[in-house]
PDB file of C-alpha atoms in Angstrom:
ATOM      1  CA  MET A   1       6.852 -11.520 -10.338  1.00 34.00           C
ATOM      2  CA  SER A   2       3.950 -11.188 -12.639  1.00 32.00           C
ATOM      3  CA  TYR A   3       0.383 -11.122 -11.607  1.00 29.00           C
ATOM      4  CA  GLU A   4      -2.917 -10.693 -13.265  1.00 33.00           C
ATOM      5  CA  GLY A   5      -5.368  -7.765 -11.674  1.00 35.00           C
ATOM      6  CA  PRO A   6      -8.646  -7.401 -11.599  1.00 34.00           C
ATOM      7  CA  GLU A   7     -10.188  -6.342 -15.329  1.00 31.00           C
ATOM      8  CA  ASP A   8     -11.594  -2.435 -15.736  1.00 33.00           C
ATOM      9  CA  GLU A   9     -14.514  -2.959 -17.651  1.00 32.00           C
ATOM     10  CA  ALA A  10     -15.309   0.346 -20.664  1.00 34.00           C
ATOM     11  CA  PRO A  11     -18.639   1.232 -19.674  1.00 35.00           C
ATOM     12  CA  GLN A  12     -21.546  -0.013 -21.866  1.00 36.00           C
ATOM     13  CA  PRO A  13     -23.037   2.237 -24.261  1.00 38.00           C
ATOM     14  CA  ARG A  14     -27.086   2.843 -23.223  1.00 38.00           C
ATOM     15  CA  SER A  15     -29.456   1.764 -25.590  1.00 40.00           C
ATOM     16  CA  ARG A  16     -31.441   4.196 -26.357  1.00 40.00           C
ATOM     17  CA  ARG A  17     -35.383   3.293 -28.510  1.00 39.00           C
ATOM     18  CA  ALA A  18     -35.463   5.175 -31.689  1.00 39.00           C
ATOM     19  CA  LEU A  19     -37.898   7.519 -31.888  1.00 36.00           C
ATOM     20  CA  THR A  20     -40.135   7.905 -34.804  1.00 39.00           C
ATOM     21  CA  ILE A  21     -41.088  12.150 -34.173  1.00 37.00           C
ATOM     22  CA  THR A  22     -41.615  15.158 -36.208  1.00 38.00           C
ATOM     23  CA  PHE A  23     -38.477  17.322 -37.524  1.00 36.00           C
ATOM     24  CA  ALA A  24     -40.485  19.971 -35.686  1.00 41.00           C
ATOM     25  CA  ALA A  25     -40.267  18.276 -32.856  1.00 41.00           C
ATOM     26  CA  LEU A  26     -36.549  16.790 -32.976  1.00 39.00           C
ATOM     27  CA  VAL A  27     -34.716  20.051 -31.773  1.00 39.00           C
ATOM     28  CA  PRO A  28     -36.774  20.574 -28.582  1.00 41.00           C
ATOM     29  CA  VAL A  29     -36.859  16.929 -27.369  1.00 38.00           C
ATOM     30  CA  ALA A  30     -32.715  16.641 -28.748  1.00 40.00           C
ATOM     31  CA  LEU A  31     -32.353  19.396 -26.471  1.00 37.00           C
ATOM     32  CA  LEU A  32     -34.061  17.513 -23.387  1.00 39.00           C
ATOM     33  CA  GLY A  33     -32.343  15.019 -23.533  1.00 41.00           C
ATOM     34  CA  TRP A  34     -28.556  16.455 -23.896  1.00 38.00           C
ATOM     35  CA  LEU A  35     -29.265  18.696 -20.906  1.00 35.00           C
ATOM     36  CA  GLY A  36     -30.697  15.197 -18.883  1.00 38.00           C
ATOM     37  CA  TRP A  37     -27.803  14.020 -19.885  1.00 34.00           C
ATOM     38  CA  SER A  38     -25.134  15.917 -18.329  1.00 35.00           C
ATOM     39  CA  ALA A  39     -27.011  16.363 -15.264  1.00 35.00           C
ATOM     40  CA  LEU A  40     -26.813  12.778 -14.943  1.00 32.00           C
ATOM     41  CA  GLY A  41     -22.769  12.985 -15.716  1.00 35.00           C
ATOM     42  CA  ASP A  42     -22.876  10.286 -18.154  1.00 33.00           C
ATOM     43  CA  GLU A  43     -20.335  11.782 -20.910  1.00 32.00           C
ATOM     44  CA  PRO A  44     -17.979   8.796 -21.420  1.00 31.00           C
ATOM     45  CA  ASP A  45     -14.677  11.038 -20.782  1.00 33.00           C
ATOM     46  CA  ARG A  46     -16.216  12.880 -17.793  1.00 31.00           C
ATOM     47  CA  PRO A  47     -14.367  11.569 -14.721  1.00 33.00           C
ATOM     48  CA  ALA A  48     -16.133  10.610 -11.864  1.00 33.00           C
ATOM     49  CA  ALA A  49     -16.398  12.993  -8.838  1.00 33.00           C
ATOM     50  CA  ALA A  50     -14.098  12.490  -5.561  1.00 34.00           C
ATOM     51  CA  VAL A  51     -16.596  11.225  -2.625  1.00 33.00           C
ATOM     52  CA  SER A  52     -14.598  12.382   0.304  1.00 35.00           C
ATOM     53  CA  PRO A  53     -15.491   9.922   3.641  1.00 38.00           C
ATOM     54  CA  PRO A  54     -15.932  11.177   7.135  1.00 37.00           C
ATOM     55  CA  ALA A  55     -13.511  12.143   9.118  1.00 38.00           C
ATOM     56  CA  SER A  56     -13.720   9.177  11.408  1.00 38.00           C
ATOM     57  CA  ALA A  57     -12.796   6.795   9.200  1.00 44.00           C
ATOM     58  CA  ALA A  58      -8.883   7.847   9.258  1.00 46.00           C
ATOM     59  CA  PRO A  59      -6.613   7.583  12.799  1.00 47.00           C
ATOM     60  CA  GLY A  60      -7.214  10.721  14.968  1.00 43.00           C
ATOM     61  CA  GLY A  61      -9.698  11.863  12.996  1.00 45.00           C
ATOM     62  CA  THR A  62      -7.794  12.961   9.871  1.00 47.00           C
ATOM     63  CA  SER A  63     -10.171  12.651   6.782  1.00 46.00           C
ATOM     64  CA  SER A  64      -9.409   9.937   4.322  1.00 46.00           C
ATOM     65  CA  PRO A  65      -7.057  10.687   1.609  1.00 49.00           C
ATOM     66  CA  SER A  66      -8.335  10.696  -1.993  1.00 45.00           C
ATOM     67  CA  ALA A  67      -6.587   8.838  -4.515  1.00 44.00           C
ATOM     68  CA  SER A  68      -7.443  12.028  -7.207  1.00 44.00           C
ATOM     69  CA  ALA A  69      -5.123  14.330  -6.637  1.00 44.00           C
ATOM     70  CA  GLY A  70      -2.500  14.998  -9.525  1.00 74.00           C
ATOM     71  CA  SER A  71       1.446  14.506 -11.382  1.00 92.00           C
ATOM     72  CA  LEU A  72       3.232  12.869  -8.886  1.00 97.00           C
ATOM     73  CA  ALA A  73       5.977  13.996 -11.538  1.00 97.00           C
ATOM     74  CA  GLY A  74       9.748  14.566  -9.350  1.00 96.00           C
ATOM     75  CA  LYS A  75       8.684  12.421  -6.610  1.00 98.00           C
ATOM     76  CA  VAL A  76      10.868   9.484  -5.206  1.00 98.00           C
ATOM     77  CA  VAL A  77       9.138   6.260  -3.357  1.00 98.00           C
ATOM     78  CA  VAL A  78      10.587   3.296  -1.864  1.00 99.00           C
ATOM     79  CA  ILE A  79       8.752   0.157  -1.402  1.00 99.00           C
ATOM     80  CA  ASP A  80      10.281  -2.792   0.505  1.00 98.00           C
ATOM     81  CA  PRO A  81       8.849  -5.675   0.114  1.00 98.00           C
ATOM     82  CA  GLY A  82       9.100  -7.314   3.762  1.00 98.00           C
ATOM     83  CA  HIS A  83      11.024 -10.817   3.451  1.00 98.00           C
ATOM     84  CA  ASN A  84      12.784 -12.819   0.692  1.00 98.00           C
ATOM     85  CA  THR A  85      11.161 -16.466  -0.635  1.00 96.00           C
ATOM     86  CA  GLY A  86      14.545 -18.656  -0.007  1.00 97.00           C
ATOM     87  CA  ASN A  87      15.590 -16.806   3.153  1.00 98.00           C
ATOM     88  CA  PHE A  88      14.596 -20.030   4.871  1.00 96.00           C
ATOM     89  CA  ARG A  89      17.426 -21.998   2.570  1.00 97.00           C
ATOM     90  CA  HIS A  90      19.984 -18.931   3.758  1.00 98.00           C
ATOM     91  CA  SER A  91      20.165 -19.160   7.878  1.00 97.00           C
ATOM     92  CA  ALA A  92      23.578 -18.689   8.530  1.00 97.00           C
ATOM     93  CA  GLU A  93      23.330 -15.568   6.700  1.00 98.00           C
ATOM     94  CA  ILE A  94      19.913 -14.128   7.454  1.00 98.00           C
ATOM     95  CA  ASN A  95      20.751 -15.004  10.918  1.00 98.00           C
ATOM     96  CA  LYS A  96      23.910 -12.340  10.704  1.00 98.00           C
ATOM     97  CA  GLN A  97      23.656  -9.558  13.308  1.00 98.00           C
ATOM     98  CA  VAL A  98      23.215  -6.338  12.270  1.00 98.00           C
ATOM     99  CA  ASP A  99      23.701  -2.812  14.165  1.00 98.00           C
ATOM    100  CA  VAL A 100      20.636  -0.973  14.096  1.00 98.00           C
ATOM    101  CA  GLY A 101      21.616   1.851  16.271  1.00 97.00           C
ATOM    102  CA  ASN A 102      19.786   1.006  19.026  1.00 97.00           C
ATOM    103  CA  GLY A 103      21.132  -2.540  19.112  1.00 97.00           C
ATOM    104  CA  LYS A 104      21.907  -5.801  17.518  1.00 97.00           C
ATOM    105  CA  LYS A 105      18.882  -7.579  14.724  1.00 97.00           C
ATOM    106  CA  GLU A 106      18.700 -10.325  12.843  1.00 98.00           C
ATOM    107  CA  CYS A 107      19.847  -9.419   9.140  1.00 98.00           C
ATOM    108  CA  ASP A 108      16.399 -10.142   7.875  1.00 98.00           C
ATOM    109  CA  THR A 109      13.564 -13.236   8.614  1.00 98.00           C
ATOM    110  CA  THR A 110      11.592 -15.674   6.845  1.00 98.00           C
ATOM    111  CA  GLY A 111       8.784 -14.200   7.742  1.00 98.00           C
ATOM    112  CA  THR A 112       5.571 -15.908   8.608  1.00 98.00           C
ATOM    113  CA  ALA A 113       2.925 -17.514   6.192  1.00 98.00           C
ATOM    114  CA  THR A 114      -0.224 -19.358   6.645  1.00 98.00           C
ATOM    115  CA  ASP A 115      -1.199 -22.593   7.374  1.00 97.00           C
ATOM    116  CA  ALA A 116      -1.628 -23.629   3.898  1.00 98.00           C
ATOM    117  CA  GLY A 117       2.310 -22.857   2.982  1.00 97.00           C
ATOM    118  CA  TYR A 118       1.408 -19.346   1.438  1.00 98.00           C
ATOM    119  CA  PRO A 119       4.693 -17.629   2.708  1.00 98.00           C
ATOM    120  CA  GLU A 120       4.148 -13.493   3.805  1.00 98.00           C
ATOM    121  CA  ALA A 121       6.983 -13.520   1.112  1.00 98.00           C
ATOM    122  CA  LYS A 122       5.320 -13.748  -1.545  1.00 98.00           C
ATOM    123  CA  PHE A 123       2.550 -11.827  -0.562  1.00 98.00           C
ATOM    124  CA  THR A 124       4.681  -8.779   0.237  1.00 98.00           C
ATOM    125  CA  LEU A 125       6.114  -8.562  -3.133  1.00 98.00           C
ATOM    126  CA  ASP A 126       3.245  -9.454  -5.004  1.00 98.00           C
ATOM    127  CA  LEU A 127       1.650  -6.149  -3.142  1.00 98.00           C
ATOM    128  CA  ALA A 128       4.432  -4.357  -4.350  1.00 98.00           C
ATOM    129  CA  HIS A 129       4.205  -5.235  -7.402  1.00 98.00           C
ATOM    130  CA  ARG A 130       0.693  -4.107  -7.688  1.00 98.00           C
ATOM    131  CA  LEU A 131       1.527  -0.623  -5.526  1.00 98.00           C
ATOM    132  CA  ARG A 132       4.406   0.367  -8.037  1.00 98.00           C
ATOM    133  CA  THR A 133       2.515  -0.134 -10.733  1.00 98.00           C
ATOM    134  CA  LEU A 134      -0.508   2.933  -9.581  1.00 98.00           C
ATOM    135  CA  LEU A 135       2.580   4.758  -8.321  1.00 98.00           C
ATOM    136  CA  GLU A 136       4.446   4.670 -11.554  1.00 98.00           C
ATOM    137  CA  LYS A 137       0.224   5.990 -13.582  1.00 97.00           C
ATOM    138  CA  ARG A 138       1.009   8.544 -11.640  1.00 97.00           C
ATOM    139  CA  GLY A 139       4.097   9.721 -12.471  1.00 97.00           C
ATOM    140  CA  ALA A 140       5.962   8.654  -9.339  1.00 98.00           C
ATOM    141  CA  SER A 141      10.096   6.824  -9.460  1.00 98.00           C
ATOM    142  CA  VAL A 142       9.370   4.288  -8.070  1.00 98.00           C
ATOM    143  CA  LYS A 143      12.228   1.997  -6.464  1.00 98.00           C
ATOM    144  CA  LEU A 144      11.837  -2.134  -4.934  1.00 98.00           C
ATOM    145  CA  THR A 145      14.403  -3.050  -2.369  1.00 98.00           C
ATOM    146  CA  HIS A 146      14.600  -6.528  -4.589  1.00 98.00           C
ATOM    147  CA  ASP A 147      11.793  -7.888  -7.003  1.00 97.00           C
ATOM    148  CA  GLY A 148      12.681 -11.582  -6.029  1.00 93.00           C
ATOM    149  CA  ASP A 149      16.386 -11.567  -7.781  1.00 94.00           C
ATOM    150  CA  ARG A 150      17.778 -11.999  -4.927  1.00 96.00           C
ATOM    151  CA  GLU A 151      18.725 -15.682  -3.170  1.00 97.00           C
ATOM    152  CA  TRP A 152      18.108 -13.882   0.448  1.00 98.00           C
ATOM    153  CA  GLY A 153      17.618 -10.774   2.142  1.00 98.00           C
ATOM    154  CA  PRO A 154      18.272  -7.873   1.916  1.00 98.00           C
ATOM    155  CA  CYS A 155      19.195  -7.551   5.310  1.00 98.00           C
ATOM    156  CA  VAL A 156      17.418  -4.849   7.332  1.00 98.00           C
ATOM    157  CA  ASP A 157      20.218  -1.656   7.559  1.00 98.00           C
ATOM    158  CA  GLU A 158      20.424  -2.264   3.059  1.00 98.00           C
ATOM    159  CA  ARG A 159      16.714  -2.814   2.726  1.00 98.00           C
ATOM    160  CA  ALA A 160      16.666   0.990   5.016  1.00 98.00           C
ATOM    161  CA  ARG A 161      19.946   2.462   3.296  1.00 98.00           C
ATOM    162  CA  ILE A 162      18.171   1.689  -0.569  1.00 98.00           C
ATOM    163  CA  GLY A 163      15.898   4.201   0.922  1.00 98.00           C
ATOM    164  CA  ASN A 164      18.209   7.036   1.964  1.00 98.00           C
ATOM    165  CA  THR A 165      20.344   6.459  -1.283  1.00 98.00           C
ATOM    166  CA  ALA A 166      17.538   7.361  -3.344  1.00 98.00           C
ATOM    167  CA  HIS A 167      16.165  10.074  -1.519  1.00 98.00           C
ATOM    168  CA  ALA A 168      12.713   8.640  -1.189  1.00 98.00           C
ATOM    169  CA  ASP A 169      10.028  11.281  -0.389  1.00 98.00           C
ATOM    170  CA  ALA A 170       8.034   8.227   1.302  1.00 98.00           C
ATOM    171  CA  ALA A 171       9.216   4.817   1.303  1.00 99.00           C
ATOM    172  CA  ILE A 172       6.907   1.687   2.834  1.00 99.00           C
ATOM    173  CA  SER A 173       7.757  -1.774   3.880  1.00 99.00           C
ATOM    174  CA  LEU A 174       5.140  -3.869   3.105  1.00 99.00           C
ATOM    175  CA  HIS A 175       4.882  -7.496   5.714  1.00 98.00           C
ATOM    176  CA  ALA A 176       1.580  -9.325   7.099  1.00 98.00           C
ATOM    177  CA  ASP A 177       1.600 -10.556  10.751  1.00 98.00           C
ATOM    178  CA  GLY A 178       2.286 -14.389  12.627  1.00 98.00           C
ATOM    179  CA  SER A 179       0.570 -13.614  15.146  1.00 98.00           C
ATOM    180  CA  ALA A 180      -2.531 -16.223  16.630  1.00 97.00           C
ATOM    181  CA  GLU A 181      -6.248 -16.946  15.202  1.00 97.00           C
ATOM    182  CA  GLY A 182      -8.352 -14.829  16.286  1.00 97.00           C
ATOM    183  CA  ASN A 183      -6.382 -11.750  16.506  1.00 98.00           C
ATOM    184  CA  HIS A 184      -7.256 -10.261  13.200  1.00 98.00           C
ATOM    185  CA  GLY A 185      -6.928  -6.511  11.441  1.00 98.00           C
ATOM    186  CA  PHE A 186      -3.898  -4.628  10.183  1.00 98.00           C
ATOM    187  CA  HIS A 187      -1.708  -1.665  11.858  1.00 98.00           C
ATOM    188  CA  VAL A 188       0.747   0.765  10.114  1.00 98.00           C
ATOM    189  CA  ILE A 189       4.106   0.986  12.480  1.00 98.00           C
ATOM    190  CA  MET A 190       6.304   4.429  13.468  1.00 98.00           C
ATOM    191  CA  PRO A 191       9.288   5.191  13.896  1.00 98.00           C
ATOM    192  CA  GLY A 192       9.923   6.436  17.299  1.00 98.00           C
ATOM    193  CA  ALA A 193      12.929   8.619  18.750  1.00 98.00           C
ATOM    194  CA  VAL A 194      16.075   7.313  18.202  1.00 98.00           C
ATOM    195  CA  HIS A 195      19.206   9.146  18.636  1.00 98.00           C
ATOM    196  CA  ALA A 196      22.147   6.173  19.301  1.00 98.00           C
ATOM    197  CA  GLY A 197      24.822   4.392  17.138  1.00 96.00           C
ATOM    198  CA  GLY A 198      24.456   5.222  13.420  1.00 95.00           C
ATOM    199  CA  ALA A 199      20.266   6.045  14.138  1.00 98.00           C
ATOM    200  CA  ASP A 200      19.106   9.429  14.261  1.00 98.00           C
ATOM    201  CA  THR A 201      15.250   9.070  13.345  1.00 98.00           C
ATOM    202  CA  ARG A 202      14.661  12.414  15.241  1.00 98.00           C
ATOM    203  CA  PRO A 203      14.107  14.676  11.613  1.00 98.00           C
ATOM    204  CA  ILE A 204      11.018  11.569  10.247  1.00 98.00           C
ATOM    205  CA  VAL A 205       9.155  10.967  13.444  1.00 98.00           C
ATOM    206  CA  ALA A 206       6.963  13.442  12.486  1.00 98.00           C
ATOM    207  CA  PRO A 207       6.331  13.158   8.919  1.00 98.00           C
ATOM    208  CA  SER A 208       6.848   9.371   9.419  1.00 98.00           C
ATOM    209  CA  ARG A 209       3.675   9.573  11.586  1.00 98.00           C
ATOM    210  CA  LYS A 210       1.994  11.579   9.078  1.00 98.00           C
ATOM    211  CA  LEU A 211       2.781   9.459   5.760  1.00 98.00           C
ATOM    212  CA  GLY A 212       1.402   6.770   8.537  1.00 98.00           C
ATOM    213  CA  ALA A 213      -1.695   8.337   9.168  1.00 98.00           C
ATOM    214  CA  ARG A 214      -2.488   8.816   5.659  1.00 98.00           C
ATOM    215  CA  VAL A 215      -1.330   5.413   4.569  1.00 98.00           C
ATOM    216  CA  ALA A 216      -4.041   3.651   7.556  1.00 98.00           C
ATOM    217  CA  ALA A 217      -7.003   5.946   6.387  1.00 98.00           C
ATOM    218  CA  GLY A 218      -6.263   5.282   2.402  1.00 98.00           C
ATOM    219  CA  TYR A 219      -5.861   1.643   3.146  1.00 98.00           C
ATOM    220  CA  ARG A 220      -8.889   0.944   5.423  1.00 98.00           C
ATOM    221  CA  ARG A 221     -10.964   2.560   2.746  1.00 98.00           C
ATOM    222  CA  ALA A 222     -10.332   0.510   0.519  1.00 98.00           C
ATOM    223  CA  THR A 223     -10.343  -2.860   2.060  1.00 98.00           C
ATOM    224  CA  GLY A 224     -12.765  -2.509   4.179  1.00 96.00           C
ATOM    225  CA  GLU A 225     -10.457  -4.116   6.949  1.00 97.00           C
ATOM    226  CA  PRO A 226     -10.668  -3.401  10.887  1.00 98.00           C
ATOM    227  CA  PHE A 227      -7.637  -1.536  12.810  1.00 98.00           C
ATOM    228  CA  SER A 228      -5.748  -4.315  14.254  1.00 98.00           C
ATOM    229  CA  ASN A 229      -8.087  -5.916  17.292  1.00 98.00           C
ATOM    230  CA  TYR A 230      -4.589  -7.131  19.439  1.00 98.00           C
ATOM    231  CA  LEU A 231      -2.091  -3.989  18.770  1.00 97.00           C
ATOM    232  CA  GLY A 232      -2.323   0.112  18.988  1.00 97.00           C
ATOM    233  CA  ASP A 233      -5.108  -0.129  21.065  1.00 96.00           C
ATOM    234  CA  GLY A 234      -7.779   0.121  17.870  1.00 96.00           C
ATOM    235  CA  THR A 235      -6.331   2.621  16.465  1.00 97.00           C
ATOM    236  CA  GLY A 236      -4.141   0.665  13.938  1.00 96.00           C
ATOM    237  CA  MET A 237      -1.526   3.412  14.188  1.00 98.00           C
ATOM    238  CA  VAL A 238       2.016   1.530  16.209  1.00 98.00           C
ATOM    239  CA  THR A 239       5.554   3.103  16.828  1.00 98.00           C
ATOM    240  CA  ARG A 240       8.150   0.982  17.663  1.00 98.00           C
ATOM    241  CA  THR A 241      12.221   1.365  18.030  1.00 98.00           C
ATOM    242  CA  ASP A 242      14.033  -1.798  17.241  1.00 97.00           C
ATOM    243  CA  LEU A 243      13.195  -2.017  13.572  1.00 98.00           C
ATOM    244  CA  GLY A 244      16.306  -1.637  12.065  1.00 98.00           C
ATOM    245  CA  GLY A 245      14.319  -1.128   8.924  1.00 98.00           C
ATOM    246  CA  LEU A 246      12.757   2.646  10.303  1.00 98.00           C
ATOM    247  CA  ASN A 247      15.825   3.393  12.460  1.00 98.00           C
ATOM    248  CA  LEU A 248      18.311   3.050  10.036  1.00 98.00           C
ATOM    249  CA  SER A 249      16.272   5.234   7.839  1.00 98.00           C
ATOM    250  CA  THR A 250      16.639   9.410   7.187  1.00 98.00           C
ATOM    251  CA  VAL A 251      13.576   9.553   4.875  1.00 98.00           C
ATOM    252  CA  PRO A 252       9.964   8.962   6.137  1.00 98.00           C
ATOM    253  CA  LYS A 253       8.966   5.768   6.210  1.00 99.00           C
ATOM    254  CA  VAL A 254       6.244   3.470   8.026  1.00 99.00           C
ATOM    255  CA  PHE A 255       5.499  -0.436   7.994  1.00 99.00           C
ATOM    256  CA  ILE A 256       2.154  -1.706   7.326  1.00 99.00           C
ATOM    257  CA  GLU A 257       1.401  -5.263   8.836  1.00 98.00           C
ATOM    258  CA  CYS A 258      -1.640  -5.657   5.942  1.00 98.00           C
ATOM    259  CA  GLY A 259      -3.802  -8.191   8.398  1.00 98.00           C
ATOM    260  CA  ASN A 260      -3.107 -11.883  10.108  1.00 98.00           C
ATOM    261  CA  MET A 261      -1.838 -15.070   8.453  1.00 98.00           C
ATOM    262  CA  ARG A 262      -2.650 -17.045  10.493  1.00 98.00           C
ATOM    263  CA  ASP A 263      -6.209 -15.689  11.557  1.00 98.00           C
ATOM    264  CA  THR A 264      -9.370 -17.351   8.924  1.00 97.00           C
ATOM    265  CA  SER A 265     -10.853 -14.231   8.509  1.00 98.00           C
ATOM    266  CA  ASP A 266      -7.599 -12.649   6.919  1.00 98.00           C
ATOM    267  CA  VAL A 267      -6.411 -15.341   5.071  1.00 98.00           C
ATOM    268  CA  ALA A 268      -9.187 -15.691   3.095  1.00 98.00           C
ATOM    269  CA  LEU A 269      -8.384 -11.601   2.210  1.00 98.00           C
ATOM    270  CA  LEU A 270      -4.493 -11.912   1.914  1.00 98.00           C
ATOM    271  CA  THR A 271      -4.691 -14.964  -0.394  1.00 98.00           C
ATOM    272  CA  SER A 272      -7.057 -12.738  -3.120  1.00 98.00           C
ATOM    273  CA  GLY A 273      -5.458 -11.512  -5.905  1.00 98.00           C
ATOM    274  CA  PRO A 274      -8.621  -8.803  -6.723  1.00 98.00           C
ATOM    275  CA  TRP A 275      -8.606  -8.031  -3.235  1.00 98.00           C
ATOM    276  CA  ARG A 276      -5.061  -7.585  -2.624  1.00 98.00           C
ATOM    277  CA  GLN A 277      -5.342  -4.937  -5.944  1.00 98.00           C
ATOM    278  CA  LYS A 278      -8.059  -3.152  -3.981  1.00 98.00           C
ATOM    279  CA  ALA A 279      -5.078  -2.947  -1.039  1.00 98.00           C
ATOM    280  CA  ALA A 280      -2.674  -1.624  -3.575  1.00 98.00           C
ATOM    281  CA  GLN A 281      -5.043   1.027  -4.258  1.00 98.00           C
ATOM    282  CA  GLY A 282      -5.663   1.977  -0.468  1.00 98.00           C
ATOM    283  CA  ILE A 283      -1.314   2.263   0.100  1.00 98.00           C
ATOM    284  CA  SER A 284      -1.014   4.040  -2.959  1.00 98.00           C
ATOM    285  CA  ALA A 285      -4.212   6.832  -2.065  1.00 98.00           C
ATOM    286  CA  GLY A 286      -2.352   7.254   1.442  1.00 98.00           C
ATOM    287  CA  ILE A 287       0.907   7.480  -0.418  1.00 98.00           C
ATOM    288  CA  VAL A 288      -0.347   9.845  -2.749  1.00 98.00           C
ATOM    289  CA  SER A 289      -1.955  12.221  -0.447  1.00 98.00           C
ATOM    290  CA  PHE A 290       1.351  12.259   1.255  1.00 98.00           C
ATOM    291  CA  LEU A 291       3.246  13.204  -1.055  1.00 98.00           C
ATOM    292  CA  HIS A 292       0.980  16.309  -1.842  1.00 95.00           C
ATOM    293  CA  GLU A 293       0.606  17.475   1.359  1.00 90.00           C
ATOM    294  CA  SER A 294       4.870  17.386   1.704  1.00 82.00           C
TER     295      SER A 294
END
């Protein structure tokens, strides 16, 4: 899906009043001017200094990640846009039960939507495109579980398998919640320990928790969105053992519920293109931080 993110405006040069001075005065004035320019950091190619956020901005006192880390060359990230806009036309297929290790779950669901009809699946695919662009600019190899090119699905077990087969260094599933009005904010879902059937999350629980903390910190910093007021006890962090996309993963993976599509305040953000760009930047910053610390 094509999209237009906010355009970056090139810095405008400062106007400088022409000075009529003698040649004798020109040299010291020019030197002082150059020193002042350097002190202000306004040289065109000088990158802005990264500002470290307070430790309280992240769950568990972890400082928010900076997006200024180096190249992600050699790193693989799998992005899983939750649901599919075509799922509602394929109820038989998506209602088929699949094995998630400790039980059976539907292949997939239709996802939620705003009261005005903006579907979660459209939101997640747009956000996935924005996130992919940011990560590829950092040098990462990025794979989507689907790109709007399927009539329905894929099933949750296949979504996990795509990340496993790619040997992803990090995988993230993008979602928006469908809770009641008044429930607002975002939360990150991490895998709990599951060792049953074809599922064994024990090796990925710790790195997934670290990935989740970094994504939550980056997302909150970039968007200003608060932690969920209805899940996670105010921490923005939730652990679950009933999601096939997490249970069947063999690589570090988390879900992010970016907001509530049934809450008026969250909907105003989720339906905004510029805000979705901020969301992508926050998630990207968290993934970058995780990959450089791994």
